[in-house]
Each structure stands twice: as structure tokens, then as C-alpha cells.
Short mmCIF file of C-alpha atoms in Angstrom, two decimals:
data_model
loop_
_atom_site.label_atom_id
_atom_site.label_comp_id
_atom_site.label_asym_id
_atom_site.label_seq_id
_atom_site.Cartn_x
_atom_site.Cartn_y
_atom_site.Cartn_z
CA MET A 1 0.00 0.00 0.00
CA ASP A 2 2.79 2.41 0.94
CA ASP A 3 4.89 1.39 -2.07
CA GLY A 4 2.91 3.58 -4.44
CA ILE A 5 3.06 6.47 -2.00
CA GLU A 6 6.78 6.07 -1.51
CA ARG A 7 7.41 5.90 -5.25
CA HIS A 8 5.63 9.23 -5.67
CA LEU A 9 7.53 10.70 -2.74
CA ALA A 10 10.87 9.53 -4.12
CA ALA A 11 10.01 11.18 -7.44
CA GLY A 12 9.02 14.44 -5.68
CA ARG A 13 5.34 14.05 -6.61
CA HIS A 14 4.10 15.09 -3.18
CA ALA A 15 0.57 16.01 -4.23
CA ARG A 16 0.09 12.61 -5.89
CA ALA A 17 1.52 10.91 -2.82
CA PHE A 18 -0.81 12.85 -0.53
CA ASP A 19 -3.81 11.82 -2.63
CA LEU A 20 -2.94 8.20 -1.78
CA VAL A 21 -2.04 8.89 1.86
CA VAL A 22 -5.49 10.13 2.85
CA PRO A 23 -7.57 7.09 1.81
CA ALA A 24 -4.87 4.73 3.06
CA TYR A 25 -4.57 6.22 6.55
CA LYS A 26 -7.73 8.19 7.31
CA ASP A 27 -9.53 5.43 9.23
CA ARG A 28 -6.54 4.40 11.31
CA VAL A 29 -5.65 8.02 12.06
CA PHE A 30 -9.25 8.62 13.14
CA ARG A 31 -9.33 5.52 15.35
CA LEU A 32 -6.01 6.47 16.96
CA ALA A 33 -7.32 9.98 17.59
CA TYR A 34 -10.55 8.57 19.03
CA SER A 35 -8.66 6.26 21.38
CA ILE A 36 -6.83 9.29 22.77
CA LEU A 37 -9.57 11.93 22.72
CA LYS A 38 -12.56 9.67 23.47
CA ASP A 39 -14.87 11.86 21.43
CA ARG A 40 -15.96 11.21 17.83
CA ALA A 41 -16.21 14.83 16.70
CA ALA A 42 -12.94 15.81 18.37
CA ALA A 43 -11.25 12.77 16.85
CA GLU A 44 -12.48 13.73 13.39
CA ASP A 45 -11.22 17.29 13.86
CA ALA A 46 -7.87 15.93 15.02
CA ALA A 47 -7.72 13.65 11.98
CA GLN A 48 -8.37 16.66 9.73
CA GLU A 49 -5.66 18.62 11.49
CA THR A 50 -3.28 15.67 11.23
CA PHE A 51 -3.70 15.46 7.46
CA VAL A 52 -3.27 19.21 7.08
CA ARG A 53 0.04 18.86 8.93
CA VAL A 54 1.00 15.86 6.82
CA TRP A 55 0.16 17.86 3.66
CA LYS A 56 2.40 20.70 4.80
CA ALA A 57 5.26 18.50 5.96
CA LEU A 58 5.20 15.80 3.27
CA PRO A 59 7.77 17.57 1.02
CA GLY A 60 10.17 17.42 3.98
CA PHE A 61 9.52 13.77 4.82
CA ASP A 62 12.94 12.15 4.63
CA GLY A 63 11.87 8.51 4.88
CA ARG A 64 14.07 7.75 7.90
CA ALA A 65 10.98 6.47 9.71
CA ALA A 66 8.23 4.46 8.05
CA LEU A 67 5.51 6.66 6.62
CA GLY A 68 2.89 5.18 8.97
CA THR A 69 5.09 5.71 12.02
CA TRP A 70 5.56 9.34 10.98
CA ILE A 71 1.84 9.92 10.40
CA TYR A 72 0.86 8.30 13.71
CA ALA A 73 3.41 10.44 15.56
CA ILE A 74 1.82 13.53 14.03
CA THR A 75 -1.61 12.22 15.05
CA ARG A 76 -0.53 11.65 18.65
CA ASN A 77 1.04 15.10 18.86
CA THR A 78 -2.10 16.69 17.43
CA CYS A 79 -4.25 14.89 19.99
CA LEU A 80 -1.97 15.78 22.88
CA MET A 81 -2.11 19.42 21.87
CA GLU A 82 -5.89 19.18 21.82
CA LEU A 83 -5.88 17.62 25.30
CA ARG A 84 -3.60 20.37 26.58
CA ARG A 85 -5.81 22.99 24.97
CA ARG A 86 -8.87 21.54 26.68
CA ARG A 87 -7.51 21.17 30.20
CA PRO A 88 -3.93 22.17 30.78
CA THR A 89 -3.75 20.54 34.20
CA VAL A 90 -5.56 17.24 33.57
CA SER A 91 -3.68 14.11 34.54
CA PHE A 92 -5.57 11.02 33.42
CA ASP A 93 -2.57 8.90 34.42
CA ASP A 94 -3.86 9.01 37.95
CA PRO A 95 -7.17 7.15 38.02
CA ASP A 96 -7.93 8.59 41.42
CA SER A 97 -7.56 12.16 40.25
CA THR A 98 -10.60 14.43 40.37
CA GLU A 99 -10.56 14.77 36.58
CA ALA A 100 -10.51 11.03 36.03
CA GLN A 101 -13.36 10.56 38.46
CA HIS A 102 -15.27 13.33 36.75
CA ALA A 103 -14.66 11.68 33.38
CA ALA A 104 -15.83 8.37 34.77
CA ALA A 105 -18.93 9.97 36.23
CA SER A 106 -19.73 11.60 32.89
CA ILE A 107 -20.12 8.15 31.31
CA ALA A 108 -22.91 7.39 33.72
CA THR A 109 -24.87 10.35 32.43
CA GLY A 110 -25.49 8.59 29.10
CA PRO A 111 -28.57 6.49 28.30
CA ALA A 112 -29.19 4.00 31.07
CA ASP A 113 -30.60 1.29 28.81
CA ASP A 114 -27.62 -1.01 29.42
CA PRO A 115 -26.29 -0.58 32.95
CA GLU A 116 -23.72 -3.33 32.53
CA ARG A 117 -22.24 -1.67 29.49
CA ASP A 118 -22.26 1.72 31.18
CA ASN A 119 -20.54 0.23 34.18
CA LEU A 120 -17.85 -1.34 32.00
CA LEU A 121 -17.22 1.94 30.16
CA ARG A 122 -17.02 3.76 33.47
CA LEU A 123 -14.43 1.28 34.65
CA VAL A 124 -12.37 1.77 31.50
CA GLU A 125 -12.36 5.48 32.29
CA THR A 126 -10.72 4.76 35.62
CA LEU A 127 -7.68 3.12 34.01
CA PRO A 128 -4.46 5.11 33.59
CA ARG A 129 -4.52 7.04 30.34
CA ASN A 130 -2.02 4.85 28.46
CA GLN A 131 -4.02 1.73 29.34
CA GLN A 132 -7.27 3.37 28.27
CA GLU A 133 -5.79 4.32 24.92
CA ALA A 134 -4.38 0.84 24.37
CA VAL A 135 -7.68 -0.84 25.28
CA ARG A 136 -9.80 1.36 23.02
CA LEU A 137 -7.42 1.06 20.12
CA PHE A 138 -6.97 -2.69 20.56
CA TYR A 139 -10.67 -3.38 20.10
CA LEU A 140 -11.08 -0.74 17.39
CA GLU A 141 -8.24 -2.39 15.49
CA ASP A 142 -9.76 -5.86 15.77
CA ARG A 143 -7.41 -7.03 18.51
CA SER A 144 -4.20 -6.44 16.56
CA TYR A 145 -1.31 -5.99 18.99
CA GLU A 146 1.02 -5.05 16.13
CA THR A 147 -1.25 -2.27 14.87
CA VAL A 148 -1.70 -0.85 18.36
CA ALA A 149 2.06 -0.92 18.96
CA GLU A 150 2.73 0.86 15.68
CA GLN A 151 0.05 3.48 16.22
CA LEU A 152 0.96 4.25 19.82
CA GLY A 153 4.68 4.16 19.01
CA MET A 154 5.49 1.53 21.64
CA PRO A 155 7.28 -1.83 21.52
CA LEU A 156 5.04 -4.86 20.98
CA GLY A 157 5.93 -6.37 24.36
CA THR A 158 5.03 -3.16 26.14
CA ILE A 159 1.63 -3.10 24.46
CA LYS A 160 0.96 -6.73 25.37
CA ASN A 161 1.81 -6.04 29.00
CA LEU A 162 -0.20 -2.85 29.05
CA LEU A 163 -3.28 -4.58 27.64
CA HIS A 164 -2.92 -7.56 29.91
CA ARG A 165 -2.66 -5.40 33.02
CA ALA A 166 -5.58 -3.25 31.89
CA ARG A 167 -7.93 -6.16 31.16
CA LYS A 168 -6.94 -8.04 34.27
CA ARG A 169 -7.64 -4.99 36.37
CA LEU A 170 -10.98 -4.43 34.65
CA MET A 171 -11.92 -8.05 35.17
CA GLU A 172 -11.10 -7.82 38.86
CA VAL A 173 -13.08 -4.66 39.47
CA ALA A 174 -15.96 -5.73 37.24
CA ARG A 175 -16.47 -8.95 39.23
CA PRO A 176 -15.23 -8.07 42.69
CA ASP A 177 -17.58 -10.46 44.45
CA GLU A 178 -16.37 -13.50 42.53
CA VAL A 179 -12.72 -12.65 43.06
CA LYS A 180 -13.10 -11.95 46.74
CA ALA A 181 -15.24 -15.02 47.34
CA ALA A 182 -12.31 -17.38 46.91
CA MET B 1 -3.09 -9.42 43.45
CA ASN B 2 -5.61 -12.23 43.18
CA GLU B 3 -3.32 -15.25 42.88
CA MET B 4 -5.07 -16.76 45.91
CA SER B 5 -8.57 -16.38 44.48
CA PHE B 6 -10.40 -19.28 42.87
CA THR B 7 -10.60 -17.55 39.49
CA ALA B 8 -6.91 -16.63 39.32
CA PRO B 9 -4.90 -18.70 36.81
CA CYS B 10 -1.46 -20.18 37.35
CA ALA B 11 0.84 -17.18 37.23
CA ASP B 12 3.22 -18.73 34.67
CA TYR B 13 0.41 -19.31 32.19
CA GLU B 14 -1.59 -16.12 32.55
CA HIS B 15 -0.28 -14.30 29.45
CA ASP B 16 -0.27 -17.47 27.38
CA LEU B 17 -3.91 -18.21 28.23
CA VAL B 18 -4.87 -14.86 26.76
CA GLU B 19 -2.72 -15.30 23.68
CA LEU B 20 -4.13 -18.78 23.18
CA LEU B 21 -7.61 -17.31 23.10
CA GLU B 22 -6.50 -14.66 20.64
CA GLY B 23 -4.70 -17.15 18.42
CA SER B 24 -1.38 -15.37 18.64
CA LEU B 25 0.64 -18.20 20.22
CA GLY B 26 3.07 -20.26 18.22
CA PRO B 27 1.84 -23.83 17.49
CA GLU B 28 4.20 -25.59 19.91
CA ARG B 29 3.49 -23.22 22.79
CA ALA B 30 -0.23 -23.39 22.04
CA ARG B 31 -0.11 -27.20 22.32
CA VAL B 32 1.61 -26.96 25.71
CA ILE B 33 -0.92 -24.45 27.03
CA ARG B 34 -3.87 -26.51 25.78
CA LEU B 35 -2.52 -29.54 27.62
CA HIS B 36 -2.16 -27.47 30.77
CA VAL B 37 -5.66 -26.02 30.49
CA GLU B 38 -7.12 -29.52 30.16
CA SER B 39 -5.54 -30.50 33.45
CA CYS B 40 -5.95 -27.23 35.41
CA ALA B 41 -9.41 -26.24 36.59
CA ARG B 42 -8.28 -22.81 37.77
CA CYS B 43 -6.76 -21.88 34.42
CA ARG B 44 -9.76 -23.31 32.59
CA ALA B 45 -12.14 -21.24 34.71
CA TRP B 46 -10.05 -18.11 34.39
CA GLN B 47 -9.72 -18.50 30.64
CA ALA B 48 -13.47 -18.91 30.26
CA GLU B 49 -14.07 -15.89 32.46
CA PHE B 50 -11.53 -13.87 30.50
CA ALA B 51 -13.11 -14.88 27.19
CA ALA B 52 -16.55 -13.76 28.40
CA PHE B 53 -15.15 -10.52 29.79
CA ASP B 54 -13.19 -9.83 26.58
CA ALA B 55 -16.30 -10.35 24.45
CA GLY B 56 -18.30 -8.07 26.72
CA LEU B 57 -15.67 -5.36 26.61
CA ALA B 58 -15.40 -5.56 22.82
CA ALA B 59 -19.18 -5.20 22.55
CA ALA B 60 -19.34 -2.36 25.07
CA LEU B 61 -16.68 -0.11 23.59
CA PRO B 62 -17.98 2.33 20.96
CA ARG B 63 -16.86 1.81 17.37
CA PRO B 64 -17.18 5.25 15.80
CA ALA B 65 -16.66 5.78 12.08
CA LEU B 66 -15.49 8.73 10.04
CA SER B 67 -18.07 10.96 8.39
CA PRO B 68 -18.58 10.11 4.72
CA ASP B 69 -17.61 13.67 3.75
CA PHE B 70 -14.30 13.60 5.62
CA GLU B 71 -12.16 13.74 2.48
CA ARG B 72 -14.31 16.42 0.83
CA ARG B 73 -14.01 18.65 3.90
CA LEU B 74 -10.27 18.02 4.04
CA GLN B 75 -9.87 19.01 0.39
CA ALA B 76 -11.89 22.18 1.00
CA ARG B 77 -9.67 23.03 3.94
CA LEU B 78 -6.49 22.40 1.97
CA SER B 79 -7.78 24.54 -0.91
CA ALA B 80 -8.45 27.38 1.51
CA LEU B 81 -4.93 27.00 2.89
CA ALA B 82 -3.43 27.02 -0.60
CA GLN B 83 -5.03 30.41 -1.31
CA PRO B 84 -3.05 32.42 1.25
CA ALA B 85 0.01 30.55 0.09
CA ASN B 86 -0.51 32.04 -3.40
CA ARG B 87 -0.98 35.49 -1.91
CA SER B 88 2.21 35.11 0.03
CA ASP B 89 3.96 34.09 -3.19
CA LEU B 90 2.78 37.33 -4.81
CA ARG B 91 3.97 39.28 -1.81
CA ALA B 92 7.35 37.57 -1.99
CA ARG B 93 7.64 38.41 -5.70
CA ALA B 94 6.78 42.08 -5.00
CA ASP B 95 9.39 42.15 -2.25
CA ARG B 96 12.00 40.71 -4.61
CA GLU B 97 11.10 43.34 -7.27
CA HIS B 98 11.39 46.07 -4.67
CA GLU B 99 14.81 44.80 -3.63
CA ARG B 100 15.97 44.78 -7.26
CA LEU B 101 14.82 48.40 -7.73
CA VAL B 102 16.54 49.58 -4.55
CA GLU B 103 19.76 47.89 -5.65
CA ALA B 104 19.54 49.57 -9.08
CA LEU B 105 19.07 52.94 -7.39
CA ARG B 106 22.11 52.32 -5.27
CA ARG B 107 24.16 51.51 -8.39
CA GLY B 108 22.90 54.69 -10.10
CA ALA B 109 23.78 56.81 -7.08
CA ARG B 110 27.29 55.35 -7.04
CA ARG B 111 27.73 56.13 -10.77
CA HIS B 112 26.57 59.71 -10.24
CA ALA B 113 28.97 60.16 -7.39
CA LEU B 114 31.79 58.91 -9.59
CA LEU B 115 30.86 61.29 -12.40
CA ASP B 116 30.61 64.17 -9.92
CA GLY B 117 34.10 63.37 -8.77
CA ILE B 118 35.43 63.24 -12.31
CA GLY B 119 33.66 66.52 -13.20
CA SER B 120 34.99 68.27 -10.10
CA ALA B 121 38.52 67.08 -10.83
CA ALA B 122 38.24 68.29 -14.46
CA VAL B 123 37.00 71.71 -13.33
CA ALA B 124 39.80 72.00 -10.80
CA ILE B 125 42.39 71.15 -13.45
CA CYS B 126 40.89 73.68 -15.87
CA VAL B 127 40.84 76.38 -13.19
CA LEU B 128 44.45 75.67 -12.30
CA ALA B 129 45.50 75.74 -15.96
CA LEU B 130 43.59 78.96 -16.49
CA ALA B 131 45.09 80.54 -13.39
CA ARG B 132 48.56 79.53 -14.54
CA GLY B 133 47.95 81.07 -18.00
CA LEU B 134 46.58 84.22 -16.44
CA LEU B 135 49.60 84.57 -14.19
CA GLU B 136 51.91 84.15 -17.19
CA GLN B 137 49.97 86.80 -19.09
CA ALA B 138 49.33 89.06 -16.09
CA ASP B 139 50.71 92.20 -17.64
CA ALA B 140 48.78 91.85 -20.88
CA LEU B 141 45.68 90.89 -18.95
CA GLN B 142 45.98 93.85 -16.70
CA LEU B 143 46.15 96.14 -19.68
CA LEU B 144 43.18 94.43 -21.23
CA LEU B 145 41.07 94.63 -18.08
CA GLU B 146 41.89 98.25 -17.65
CA GLY B 147 41.06 99.01 -21.28
CA PRO B 148 37.75 100.16 -22.78
CA GLN B 149 36.57 96.55 -23.54
CA ARG B 150 36.79 95.44 -19.90
CA MET B 151 33.06 94.88 -19.52
CA VAL B 152 32.84 92.81 -22.71
CA ILE B 153 35.69 90.53 -21.57
CA LEU B 154 34.27 90.01 -18.06
CA GLY B 155 30.79 89.38 -19.51
CA GLY B 156 32.23 86.82 -21.94
CA ILE B 157 34.01 84.99 -19.14
CA GLY B 158 30.85 84.97 -16.99
CA THR B 159 28.76 83.69 -19.92
CA ALA B 160 31.26 80.90 -20.63
CA VAL B 161 31.19 79.77 -16.97
CA ALA B 162 27.39 79.86 -16.92
CA LEU B 163 27.17 77.84 -20.16
CA ALA B 164 29.63 75.27 -18.83
CA ALA B 165 27.61 74.87 -15.60
CA LEU B 166 24.38 74.56 -17.58
CA ALA B 167 25.89 71.94 -19.89
CA TRP B 168 27.16 69.90 -16.93
CA THR B 169 23.81 70.02 -15.19
CA THR B 170 21.98 68.99 -18.37
CA LEU B 171 24.37 66.12 -19.02
CA ARG B 172 24.05 64.86 -15.48
CA SER B 173 20.26 65.03 -15.42
CA ARG B 174 20.05 62.95 -18.61
CA LEU B 175 21.92 60.07 -17.06
CA PRO B 176 19.53 57.41 -15.74
CA LEU B 177 19.48 57.21 -11.98
CA ALA B 178 18.62 53.54 -11.87
CA GLY B 179 20.02 50.66 -13.87
#
């Protein structure tokens, strides 16, 4: 898929390359942005912003990193800037922080037609931010560890550990009675 | 944390139980884990619980999709961005033209200064030559200036100086300042 793009880039045909980049990466860029921002509209805006940045920077792309790695790094930076713009002092890494608790509580304000689902989503919100992102992206990307590792810019082993810890923790808190009964 | 609970798996197999479910284990390791699961009730129970939890989590998490007009909106945004880029190109061209004109004016000013210097030197040489000739002919000149045609001679000299100054000014003004 990237071969055609890279051929155009090597020949200096940046506009042609960009025309191929957008359809090839738009969905994955959007899903990565959604896993970080947790909001569909914000993720779509971030994806737009990401491609604008890619469009501007593509003539300077030197190919030292893989094109996907480069695009995902731009996506993550765009999302982090958006998070900083929203709340400069938020720290989702601490699940006990006021902001994280507020975010978790906001899930409960949605439709109450499926309390189990709402409860599960609320629990996901209490995970540290990097675990939340990995969990969302993992299921959005059809359980592909490799894709999650590439998109979050982390080693495969780190992603596997992160996901394992996250799901184990969720399992424990989702079924506390069963675990404690032993 | 929950190694002592009934639902906790054997610690050494925990990761492998998950990977076995997800089909990402190598064939040999998968065979070993399957054999273990068959003989270990705790791991079997935990794996079943994990599988149910995993399916529930996958179903619970939202799966948003991009708007169908994402690419159209992106193209519109890029077109809007390209417009100011063209304007900035025009501005850059105007700046370059301005720089060229200023440089040409500087060159013209330098040429004029050079010509002024040459003209001044020529005038000084002429004046010195004239003064020397006048000193050599002082007696004859004195007689002439004291004679009846004194006014005609002085008027002629004044006219010649005025014509020379006028010619110099005209010549200088016809030289292009720029270029």
C-alpha cells in the first residue's frame, strides 16, 4: 500500500503521494485519535488537522521512519495538543484524580438502557490514560497488537503487557464479588 | 493481586492463556498451554471468564466511524490554505522586485557620485591651468582689463562659466538614476 506512496515521494510528486495517503490512513488516524480523545467529533477534527500537517510536511519527509510511524506520531502530537488545549492541568494517568473521576462519572450520564455496558465503560475510564488508549485502540483495530504498537509508538511487548494489566484490572473490578469469594 | 482467588490462573500461564484465546501463540506453545488447560481447573475457569469478559468489553466499547464527507471537507480546507500561500507568493515576488529596484538605485547613485568626482577634478584642473595662463599673461591681462573693452571681456568669461555649468547640469540630469 505504501509502495505507491513512496514511489511518488521519491520522485518528488508530493501532491500525488498525498492523494494516496489520505484514503490509506484516514480510518486508522481517526481511530487512533478517538482512542486518545474519546470523542468522535474531536477525533475527526484531530484527523483533519493531522492530514493538514501531513500535507504541509510531506515535502520534507525524509523517509528515515516508516511513513505510517511518521503519520501516527503527528496524530498523537495533534491529539496531545488538543488535550492540553482543553484542560492544561488534567492528569488522566492518575485514576484517582478528580478529573478522572469526573470523566468516569460523565459516562454514567449517558442512556441508562444497558447498565452493565455503562458500568464497564465507566471502569475503563478509571484506568491510567495509556491503558485506556491501548484498550480502546486494541478493540477498534480488531485485537491487533502489532497495529496498536505501531500506532501508539510503543514496543510490541510493552503493548501486550499494558493490555494484559488493563484487562486483568478491569476483570477484577468488574467482578469483585467472585474474586473476593475465593 | 488475586493469585489466591479461585478464578486466578497459574501465574506462569496467565499471558499465554490470553494469547491462546487470541490465536497469537506459536503452534508448539499453544499445544503446551492446551494440555495445561485440560488438566488445570483454575486456568480453565479463568480463561473462560476472561473470554466472556473480553467479548463483553469488545461489545461495550464504541466503534465510531469517520463521516462520509471527511475527504471532501479536508480538500476544502487544503484549498483554503493554498489560497493564502498564493498570496504570500505574490507578496514575496513584490518584495523581490522592490529589492531589485533599490539595488539599481544604489548603483545609479554610485555612478553619479563617480561622475561628480570626475567633473569636479576636471573643473579644478581647468581652473588651475587657467590661473597659470593668467599669471603668465598678467601684464597683458591687466592692460586688457583696464582698457575700454573690460566689460565685454568680463561678460564673456561669466557667460562661458554659466554655459559650462548649464551643460554639466543637463548632461548629469540625462543620465539614468537607476540601472
